[in-house]
Amino acid sequence: MTLIALLPGDGIGPEVTAEAVRVLETVCGNRLTFEEAPVGGAAYKASGHPLPPTTLDLAKRADAILFGAVGDPDCDSLERHLRPEQAILGLRKELVLFSNLRPAKLFPELADASTLRPEVACQIDLVIVRELNGDVYFGEKGMRKTAEGLREGYDVMSYNEAEVRRIAHSGFKAAQARKGKLCSVDKANVLETSQLWRDVVIEVSADYPDVELSHMYVDNAAMQLVRNPGQFDVIVTGNLFGDILSDQASMCAGSIGMLPSASLDANGKGLYEPIHGSAPDIAGQQKANPLATILSAAMMLRYSLGMAAEADRIEAAVGAALASGARTPDLGGSLTTRQMGDAVLAAL
Ligand code: IPM
Ligand code: MG
């Protein structure tokens, strides 16, 4: 029996994960067992910590994790270690989920939903491989006083070569499984962290003579993503740059409500989540698009559970639902979250 840890979290998380669970139950029947636990602001409010030990334990025991979103404005003034976001950061770190795959591909039916011109938008078909366990996210941070008595915030950016090497391998392997092109994004013209990143990526490239490697500064990459997204196949980058570029790529592909992600450890165990946040402004109103979470569930079947055929079926059903005209408000339509789930179920 395959155990799925279901961590809906905050805001729209419960609504969108509910639709993904309906799809999974329909496609996989009783092959999956779900066990749910609180996470994020919901967990803080229930038990005083955003990632309670029982939730972490479930995530460790499970074969895979389906995650909604965390983030709750009620918690914005808490000490940082108690904020909802620490739950997802803690899961990524504790489970050593260092390799984050964020595919951005435009469903042809959504060419008009992108803010890019349709002929540019329809070129986008890329994967961002984002490092998740290091960078400025996990460096020393704090508040201090300067010698002049000014308040100063600091967050240390660093990567060691082992961290860069393992994510570089993820990037090269992802490129091998696709069109064989890898673009490493850094800021080596300014940052030492990035200089090491670039040096190590070049060293690792010796193992992958079949992959065409290029390098791009992150500011240029942000520009190229909207100018000509079709030039990219796989992008490998650090935690912070990957966070920013993946939101941008999602809009190029139509909506942030469309992008799934997989966060994997070295053995393929993974946490699956939409790249969007908890969207507190529309929480509980059935306005959220569940497709990013449904597509994340498909990635879970493919990458962690060896059910590629079932994953294909879900992805095809999402395409068919869109082709039939199903649209939530983010895509210019008026379906509820549940109705969008129904449209996918009908297309299965
Ligand atoms: C993401 C999110 C998270 C991140 C937040 C919620 C901590 O933006 O998964 O992209 O910054 O990684
Ligand atoms: Mg983000």
Tab-separated table of C-alpha atoms and ligand atoms in Angstrom:
chain	number	residue	atom	x	y	z
A	1	MET	CA	0.000	0.000	0.000
A	2	THR	CA	1.329	3.394	-0.981
A	3	LEU	CA	1.070	6.120	1.659
A	4	ILE	CA	0.583	9.722	0.600
A	5	ALA	CA	1.124	12.455	3.189
A	6	LEU	CA	-1.518	15.062	2.477
A	7	LEU	CA	-0.505	18.506	3.756
A	8	PRO	CA	-3.109	21.037	2.551
A	9	GLY	CA	-1.775	23.986	4.568
A	10	ASP	CA	-3.191	27.508	4.418
A	11	GLY	CA	-5.349	29.744	2.263
A	12	ILE	CA	-6.388	28.070	-0.964
A	13	GLY	CA	-4.257	24.999	-0.135
A	14	PRO	CA	-7.177	22.886	1.201
A	15	GLU	CA	-9.414	23.718	-1.786
A	16	VAL	CA	-6.863	22.868	-4.459
A	17	THR	CA	-5.523	19.727	-2.779
A	18	ALA	CA	-9.091	18.420	-2.365
A	19	GLU	CA	-9.477	18.429	-6.159
A	20	ALA	CA	-6.139	16.691	-6.671
A	21	VAL	CA	-7.166	13.972	-4.205
A	22	ARG	CA	-10.429	13.394	-6.103
A	23	VAL	CA	-8.466	12.984	-9.325
A	24	LEU	CA	-5.935	10.631	-7.697
A	25	GLU	CA	-8.683	8.499	-6.158
A	26	THR	CA	-10.383	8.190	-9.513
A	27	VAL	CA	-7.214	7.280	-11.387
A	28	CYS	CA	-5.490	5.099	-8.767
A	29	GLY	CA	-8.464	3.670	-6.874
A	30	ASN	CA	-7.448	2.049	-3.605
A	31	ARG	CA	-3.772	1.774	-4.524
A	32	LEU	CA	-3.141	4.987	-2.566
A	33	THR	CA	-3.826	5.698	1.109
A	34	PHE	CA	-3.949	9.308	2.242
A	35	GLU	CA	-3.025	10.508	5.698
A	36	GLU	CA	-3.588	14.213	6.364
A	37	ALA	CA	-1.713	16.509	8.748
A	38	PRO	CA	-1.721	20.245	9.487
A	39	VAL	CA	1.106	22.427	8.244
A	40	GLY	CA	1.915	26.148	8.052
A	41	GLY	CA	-0.276	28.766	9.712
A	42	ALA	CA	-3.002	26.161	10.236
A	43	ALA	CA	-0.589	24.031	12.251
A	44	TYR	CA	0.695	27.033	14.192
A	45	LYS	CA	-2.840	27.981	15.175
A	46	ALA	CA	-3.679	24.412	16.181
A	47	SER	CA	-0.503	23.479	18.014
A	48	GLY	CA	1.920	26.404	18.194
A	49	HIS	CA	4.353	25.282	15.484
A	50	PRO	CA	4.165	25.502	11.647
A	51	LEU	CA	5.811	22.090	11.223
A	52	PRO	CA	4.732	19.940	14.192
A	53	PRO	CA	6.788	16.789	14.865
A	54	THR	CA	3.829	14.546	13.949
A	55	THR	CA	3.556	16.251	10.537
A	56	LEU	CA	7.287	15.904	9.909
A	57	ASP	CA	7.116	12.274	10.989
A	58	LEU	CA	4.250	11.588	8.568
A	59	ALA	CA	6.211	13.238	5.751
A	60	LYS	CA	9.187	11.006	6.531
A	61	ARG	CA	7.085	7.826	6.704
A	62	ALA	CA	5.102	8.496	3.543
A	63	ASP	CA	6.065	7.315	0.061
A	64	ALA	CA	5.321	10.789	-1.284
A	65	ILE	CA	3.962	14.127	-0.067
A	66	LEU	CA	1.212	16.179	-1.656
A	67	PHE	CA	1.448	19.736	-0.407
A	68	GLY	CA	-0.954	22.658	-0.885
A	69	ALA	CA	0.432	26.035	0.159
A	70	VAL	CA	1.540	27.888	3.285
A	71	GLY	CA	1.330	31.543	4.201
A	72	ASP	CA	-1.105	33.400	6.433
A	73	PRO	CA	-1.170	37.174	6.989
A	74	ASP	CA	-2.258	36.569	10.602
A	75	CYS	CA	1.207	35.150	11.190
A	76	ASP	CA	3.275	37.901	9.555
A	77	SER	CA	4.386	39.421	12.826
A	78	LEU	CA	5.455	36.154	14.461
A	79	GLU	CA	9.127	35.459	15.034
A	80	ARG	CA	10.533	34.085	11.796
A	81	HIS	CA	10.983	30.492	13.012
A	82	LEU	CA	7.250	30.312	13.769
A	83	ARG	CA	6.013	31.680	10.443
A	84	PRO	CA	4.086	29.395	8.069
A	85	GLU	CA	6.784	29.520	5.385
A	86	GLN	CA	9.185	27.783	7.752
A	87	ALA	CA	7.093	24.631	7.329
A	88	ILE	CA	7.905	24.180	3.667
A	89	LEU	CA	11.504	25.286	4.162
A	90	GLY	CA	11.810	22.818	7.053
A	91	LEU	CA	10.359	19.949	5.007
A	92	ARG	CA	12.733	20.667	2.122
A	93	LYS	CA	15.723	20.744	4.469
A	94	GLU	CA	14.801	17.853	6.797
A	95	LEU	CA	13.972	15.511	3.928
A	96	VAL	CA	16.943	16.763	1.845
A	97	LEU	CA	14.626	17.615	-1.051
A	98	PHE	CA	17.300	19.585	-2.864
A	99	SER	CA	16.179	19.223	-6.467
A	100	ASN	CA	13.118	21.200	-7.479
A	101	LEU	CA	11.700	20.601	-10.950
A	102	ARG	CA	9.358	23.309	-12.191
A	103	PRO	CA	8.159	22.624	-15.723
A	104	ALA	CA	6.594	25.520	-17.631
A	105	LYS	CA	4.784	24.575	-20.788
A	106	LEU	CA	1.940	26.406	-22.417
A	107	PHE	CA	-1.200	24.388	-23.019
A	108	PRO	CA	-2.064	25.533	-26.563
A	109	GLU	CA	-5.613	26.321	-25.426
A	110	LEU	CA	-4.180	28.965	-23.093
A	111	ALA	CA	-2.178	30.940	-25.648
A	112	ASP	CA	-4.526	33.880	-25.109
A	113	ALA	CA	-4.229	33.701	-21.308
A	114	SER	CA	-0.518	34.535	-21.359
A	115	THR	CA	0.467	38.152	-21.016
A	116	LEU	CA	2.931	37.494	-23.836
A	117	ARG	CA	1.848	37.620	-27.465
A	118	PRO	CA	0.440	34.175	-28.374
A	119	GLU	CA	3.168	33.466	-30.949
A	120	VAL	CA	5.837	34.087	-28.278
A	121	ALA	CA	3.974	32.357	-25.457
A	122	CYS	CA	3.369	29.178	-27.430
A	123	GLN	CA	7.141	28.644	-27.682
A	124	ILE	CA	7.563	28.101	-23.950
A	125	ASP	CA	8.412	24.525	-22.987
A	126	LEU	CA	11.100	24.473	-20.334
A	127	VAL	CA	11.981	23.075	-16.934
A	128	ILE	CA	13.536	25.131	-14.181
A	129	VAL	CA	15.731	22.971	-11.951
A	130	ARG	CA	15.955	24.996	-8.766
A	131	GLU	CA	18.297	24.167	-5.881
A	132	LEU	CA	16.252	24.035	-2.648
A	133	ASN	CA	18.540	23.388	0.301
A	134	GLY	CA	21.022	26.245	0.250
A	135	ASP	CA	21.659	29.825	-0.848
A	136	VAL	CA	20.508	32.931	0.950
A	137	TYR	CA	17.436	30.984	2.152
A	138	PHE	CA	19.454	28.947	4.628
A	139	GLY	CA	22.505	31.096	5.364
A	140	GLU	CA	23.074	32.927	8.601
A	141	LYS	CA	20.533	35.705	8.984
A	142	GLY	CA	19.557	38.258	11.519
A	143	MET	CA	19.141	41.856	12.568
A	144	ARG	CA	22.013	43.852	14.034
A	145	LYS	CA	23.161	47.406	14.624
A	146	THR	CA	25.843	49.070	12.565
A	147	ALA	CA	28.659	50.967	14.256
A	148	GLU	CA	26.595	54.129	13.692
A	149	GLY	CA	23.648	52.534	15.467
A	150	LEU	CA	21.571	51.897	12.341
A	151	ARG	CA	19.414	48.768	12.189
A	152	GLU	CA	20.770	46.311	9.632
A	153	GLY	CA	19.252	43.091	8.305
A	154	TYR	CA	21.492	40.417	6.788
A	155	ASP	CA	21.127	37.060	5.042
A	156	VAL	CA	24.276	35.278	3.998
A	157	MET	CA	24.397	33.798	0.503
A	158	SER	CA	26.618	30.767	0.096
A	159	TYR	CA	26.943	27.463	-1.733
A	160	ASN	CA	29.584	24.831	-1.227
A	161	GLU	CA	30.817	22.781	-4.146
A	162	ALA	CA	29.038	19.584	-3.088
A	163	GLU	CA	25.701	21.401	-3.075
A	164	VAL	CA	26.338	22.834	-6.521
A	165	ARG	CA	27.575	19.524	-7.880
A	166	ARG	CA	24.482	17.550	-6.899
A	167	ILE	CA	22.052	20.076	-8.380
A	168	ALA	CA	24.207	20.362	-11.502
A	169	HIS	CA	23.818	16.596	-11.983
A	170	SER	CA	20.031	17.015	-11.644
A	171	GLY	CA	20.129	19.719	-14.313
A	172	PHE	CA	22.239	17.711	-16.736
A	173	LYS	CA	20.072	14.606	-16.270
A	174	ALA	CA	16.902	16.620	-16.846
A	175	ALA	CA	18.446	17.998	-20.040
A	176	GLN	CA	19.416	14.509	-21.209
A	177	ALA	CA	15.807	13.411	-20.815
A	178	ARG	CA	14.650	16.387	-22.921
A	179	LYS	CA	16.272	18.314	-25.765
A	180	GLY	CA	19.814	18.157	-24.394
A	181	LYS	CA	20.227	21.869	-23.650
A	182	LEU	CA	21.136	23.200	-20.224
A	183	CYS	CA	21.380	26.874	-19.316
A	184	SER	CA	22.964	27.596	-15.943
A	185	VAL	CA	21.736	30.887	-14.502
A	186	ASP	CA	23.902	32.822	-12.059
A	187	LYS	CA	25.262	36.285	-11.263
A	188	ALA	CA	28.935	35.447	-11.656
A	189	ASN	CA	29.768	38.993	-12.735
A	190	VAL	CA	29.094	40.158	-9.158
A	191	LEU	CA	28.808	37.238	-6.708
A	192	GLU	CA	31.535	34.862	-5.502
A	193	THR	CA	28.807	32.307	-4.765
A	194	SER	CA	27.937	32.424	-8.450
A	195	GLN	CA	31.561	32.175	-9.571
A	196	LEU	CA	31.897	28.910	-7.672
A	197	TRP	CA	28.529	27.812	-9.064
A	198	ARG	CA	29.708	28.414	-12.607
A	199	ASP	CA	33.087	26.723	-12.080
A	200	VAL	CA	31.475	23.604	-10.610
A	201	VAL	CA	28.792	23.388	-13.306
A	202	ILE	CA	31.570	23.468	-15.906
A	203	GLU	CA	33.439	20.692	-14.062
A	204	VAL	CA	30.315	18.521	-13.929
A	205	SER	CA	29.658	19.117	-17.630
A	206	ALA	CA	32.599	16.816	-18.417
A	207	ASP	CA	30.333	13.895	-17.449
A	208	TYR	CA	27.669	14.976	-19.946
A	209	PRO	CA	29.275	15.509	-23.350
A	210	ASP	CA	25.865	15.007	-24.964
A	211	VAL	CA	24.405	18.090	-23.227
A	212	GLU	CA	24.943	21.560	-24.672
A	213	LEU	CA	25.769	23.855	-21.733
A	214	SER	CA	25.372	27.627	-21.691
A	215	HIS	CA	25.563	30.243	-18.935
A	216	MET	CA	23.431	33.312	-18.422
A	217	TYR	CA	23.321	36.084	-15.853
A	218	VAL	CA	20.041	36.126	-13.966
A	219	ASP	CA	19.047	39.620	-15.066
A	220	ASN	CA	19.501	38.649	-18.690
A	221	ALA	CA	17.609	35.380	-18.061
A	222	ALA	CA	14.650	37.346	-16.697
A	223	MET	CA	14.660	39.417	-19.860
A	224	GLN	CA	15.110	36.447	-22.217
A	225	LEU	CA	12.218	34.592	-20.533
A	226	VAL	CA	9.770	37.208	-21.775
A	227	ARG	CA	11.628	38.065	-24.990
A	228	ASN	CA	12.101	34.550	-26.323
A	229	PRO	CA	11.184	31.791	-23.860
A	230	GLY	CA	11.447	29.183	-26.613
A	231	GLN	CA	15.259	29.349	-26.465
A	232	PHE	CA	15.304	27.480	-23.124
A	233	ASP	CA	15.126	23.746	-22.563
A	234	VAL	CA	16.391	23.215	-18.979
A	235	ILE	CA	17.482	26.030	-16.667
A	236	VAL	CA	19.513	25.116	-13.584
A	237	THR	CA	19.843	27.766	-10.915
A	238	GLY	CA	20.083	28.520	-7.219
A	239	ASN	CA	17.317	28.758	-4.674
A	240	LEU	CA	16.582	32.501	-4.832
A	241	PHE	CA	16.960	32.992	-8.588
A	242	GLY	CA	14.870	29.867	-9.187
A	243	ASP	CA	12.107	31.148	-6.927
A	244	ILE	CA	11.867	34.379	-8.890
A	245	LEU	CA	12.294	32.979	-12.401
A	246	SER	CA	9.706	30.238	-11.861
A	247	ASP	CA	6.980	32.737	-10.964
A	248	GLN	CA	7.894	34.662	-14.079
A	249	ALA	CA	7.866	31.540	-16.251
A	250	SER	CA	4.428	30.633	-14.924
A	251	MET	CA	2.924	33.879	-16.162
A	252	CYS	CA	4.531	33.339	-19.560
A	253	ALA	CA	2.717	29.978	-19.596
A	254	GLY	CA	-0.665	31.539	-18.872
A	255	SER	CA	-1.175	31.654	-15.126
A	256	ILE	CA	0.579	30.963	-11.871
A	257	GLY	CA	-2.361	28.638	-11.271
A	258	MET	CA	-0.986	26.227	-13.869
A	259	LEU	CA	2.549	25.365	-12.721
A	260	PRO	CA	3.265	22.150	-10.797
A	261	SER	CA	6.497	21.201	-9.089
A	262	ALA	CA	8.407	18.249	-7.714
A	263	SER	CA	10.981	18.539	-4.936
A	264	LEU	CA	13.133	15.431	-4.904
A	265	ASP	CA	15.792	13.864	-2.729
A	266	ALA	CA	18.687	11.795	-4.070
A	267	ASN	CA	16.522	8.647	-4.180
A	268	GLY	CA	13.519	10.111	-5.950
A	269	LYS	CA	11.351	10.552	-2.874
A	270	GLY	CA	9.449	13.740	-3.343
A	271	LEU	CA	7.165	16.491	-2.201
A	272	TYR	CA	4.750	17.759	-4.841
A	273	GLU	CA	3.198	21.188	-4.751
A	274	PRO	CA	1.866	23.932	-6.993
A	275	ILE	CA	4.404	26.758	-7.310
A	276	HIS	CA	1.781	29.314	-6.268
A	277	GLY	CA	1.229	30.493	-2.727
A	278	SER	CA	-1.726	30.421	-0.349
A	279	ALA	CA	-3.494	33.421	-1.977
A	280	PRO	CA	-5.240	34.531	1.244
A	281	ASP	CA	-7.227	37.158	-0.682
A	282	ILE	CA	-9.297	34.461	-2.426
A	283	ALA	CA	-9.072	31.673	0.175
A	284	GLY	CA	-12.248	29.752	0.917
A	285	GLN	CA	-14.090	31.283	-2.041
A	286	GLN	CA	-13.674	28.480	-4.573
A	287	LYS	CA	-11.941	30.889	-6.949
A	288	ALA	CA	-8.556	29.162	-7.081
A	289	ASN	CA	-7.349	27.161	-10.040
A	290	PRO	CA	-6.675	23.567	-8.905
A	291	LEU	CA	-4.810	22.575	-12.084
A	292	ALA	CA	-1.302	23.277	-10.757
A	293	THR	CA	-2.001	20.917	-7.853
A	294	ILE	CA	-3.643	18.309	-10.083
A	295	LEU	CA	-0.605	18.465	-12.374
A	296	SER	CA	1.653	18.168	-9.297
A	297	ALA	CA	-0.221	14.978	-8.396
A	298	ALA	CA	0.538	13.685	-11.900
A	299	MET	CA	4.240	14.449	-11.355
A	300	MET	CA	4.053	12.520	-8.083
A	301	LEU	CA	2.752	9.435	-9.877
A	302	ARG	CA	5.480	9.734	-12.506
A	303	TYR	CA	8.538	10.581	-10.395
A	304	SER	CA	7.945	8.854	-7.060
A	305	LEU	CA	5.394	6.108	-7.598
A	306	GLY	CA	6.272	4.570	-10.951
A	307	MET	CA	2.808	5.200	-12.406
A	308	ALA	CA	3.706	6.984	-15.627
A	309	ALA	CA	0.629	5.809	-17.534
A	310	GLU	CA	-1.659	7.213	-14.837
A	311	ALA	CA	0.303	10.488	-14.885
A	312	ASP	CA	-0.161	10.711	-18.659
A	313	ARG	CA	-3.885	10.157	-18.205
A	314	ILE	CA	-4.196	13.037	-15.741
A	315	GLU	CA	-2.176	15.417	-17.913
A	316	ALA	CA	-4.260	14.518	-20.952
A	317	ALA	CA	-7.451	15.105	-18.955
A	318	VAL	CA	-6.245	18.567	-17.926
A	319	GLY	CA	-5.602	19.370	-21.600
A	320	ALA	CA	-9.028	18.047	-22.554
A	321	ALA	CA	-10.739	20.046	-19.806
A	322	LEU	CA	-9.064	23.214	-21.076
A	323	ALA	CA	-9.951	22.316	-24.667
A	324	SER	CA	-13.586	21.973	-23.624
A	325	GLY	CA	-13.449	25.590	-22.429
A	326	ALA	CA	-13.140	25.011	-18.680
A	327	ARG	CA	-11.599	28.132	-17.101
A	328	THR	CA	-11.227	29.428	-13.543
A	329	PRO	CA	-11.091	33.210	-12.983
A	330	ASP	CA	-7.270	33.383	-13.256
A	331	LEU	CA	-7.709	32.097	-16.826
A	332	GLY	CA	-10.482	34.547	-17.629
A	333	GLY	CA	-13.351	32.173	-16.829
A	334	SER	CA	-15.853	31.728	-14.040
A	335	LEU	CA	-15.683	28.085	-12.943
A	336	THR	CA	-15.262	27.329	-9.260
A	337	THR	CA	-12.370	25.263	-7.965
A	338	ARG	CA	-14.709	22.279	-7.611
A	339	GLN	CA	-16.179	22.749	-11.094
A	340	MET	CA	-12.682	22.767	-12.585
A	341	GLY	CA	-12.011	19.530	-10.700
A	342	ASP	CA	-15.243	18.146	-12.136
A	343	ALA	CA	-14.137	19.121	-15.658
A	344	VAL	CA	-10.898	17.150	-15.230
A	345	LEU	CA	-12.760	14.159	-13.785
A	346	ALA	CA	-15.178	14.252	-16.705
A	347	ALA	CA	-12.269	14.189	-19.145
A	348	LEU	CA	-10.510	11.214	-17.506
B	1	IPM	C1	7.915	28.732	-3.564
B	1	IPM	C2	7.489	29.691	-2.483
B	1	IPM	C3	8.330	29.465	-1.239
B	1	IPM	C4	9.774	29.760	-1.593
B	1	IPM	C5	7.873	30.254	0.004
B	1	IPM	C6	6.440	29.947	0.374
B	1	IPM	C7	8.771	30.024	1.188
B	1	IPM	O1	7.562	30.985	-2.949
B	1	IPM	O2	7.850	27.510	-3.336
B	1	IPM	O3	8.285	29.183	-4.645
B	1	IPM	O4	10.214	30.916	-1.530
B	1	IPM	O5	10.478	28.824	-1.955
B	2	MG	MG	8.001	31.150	-5.012
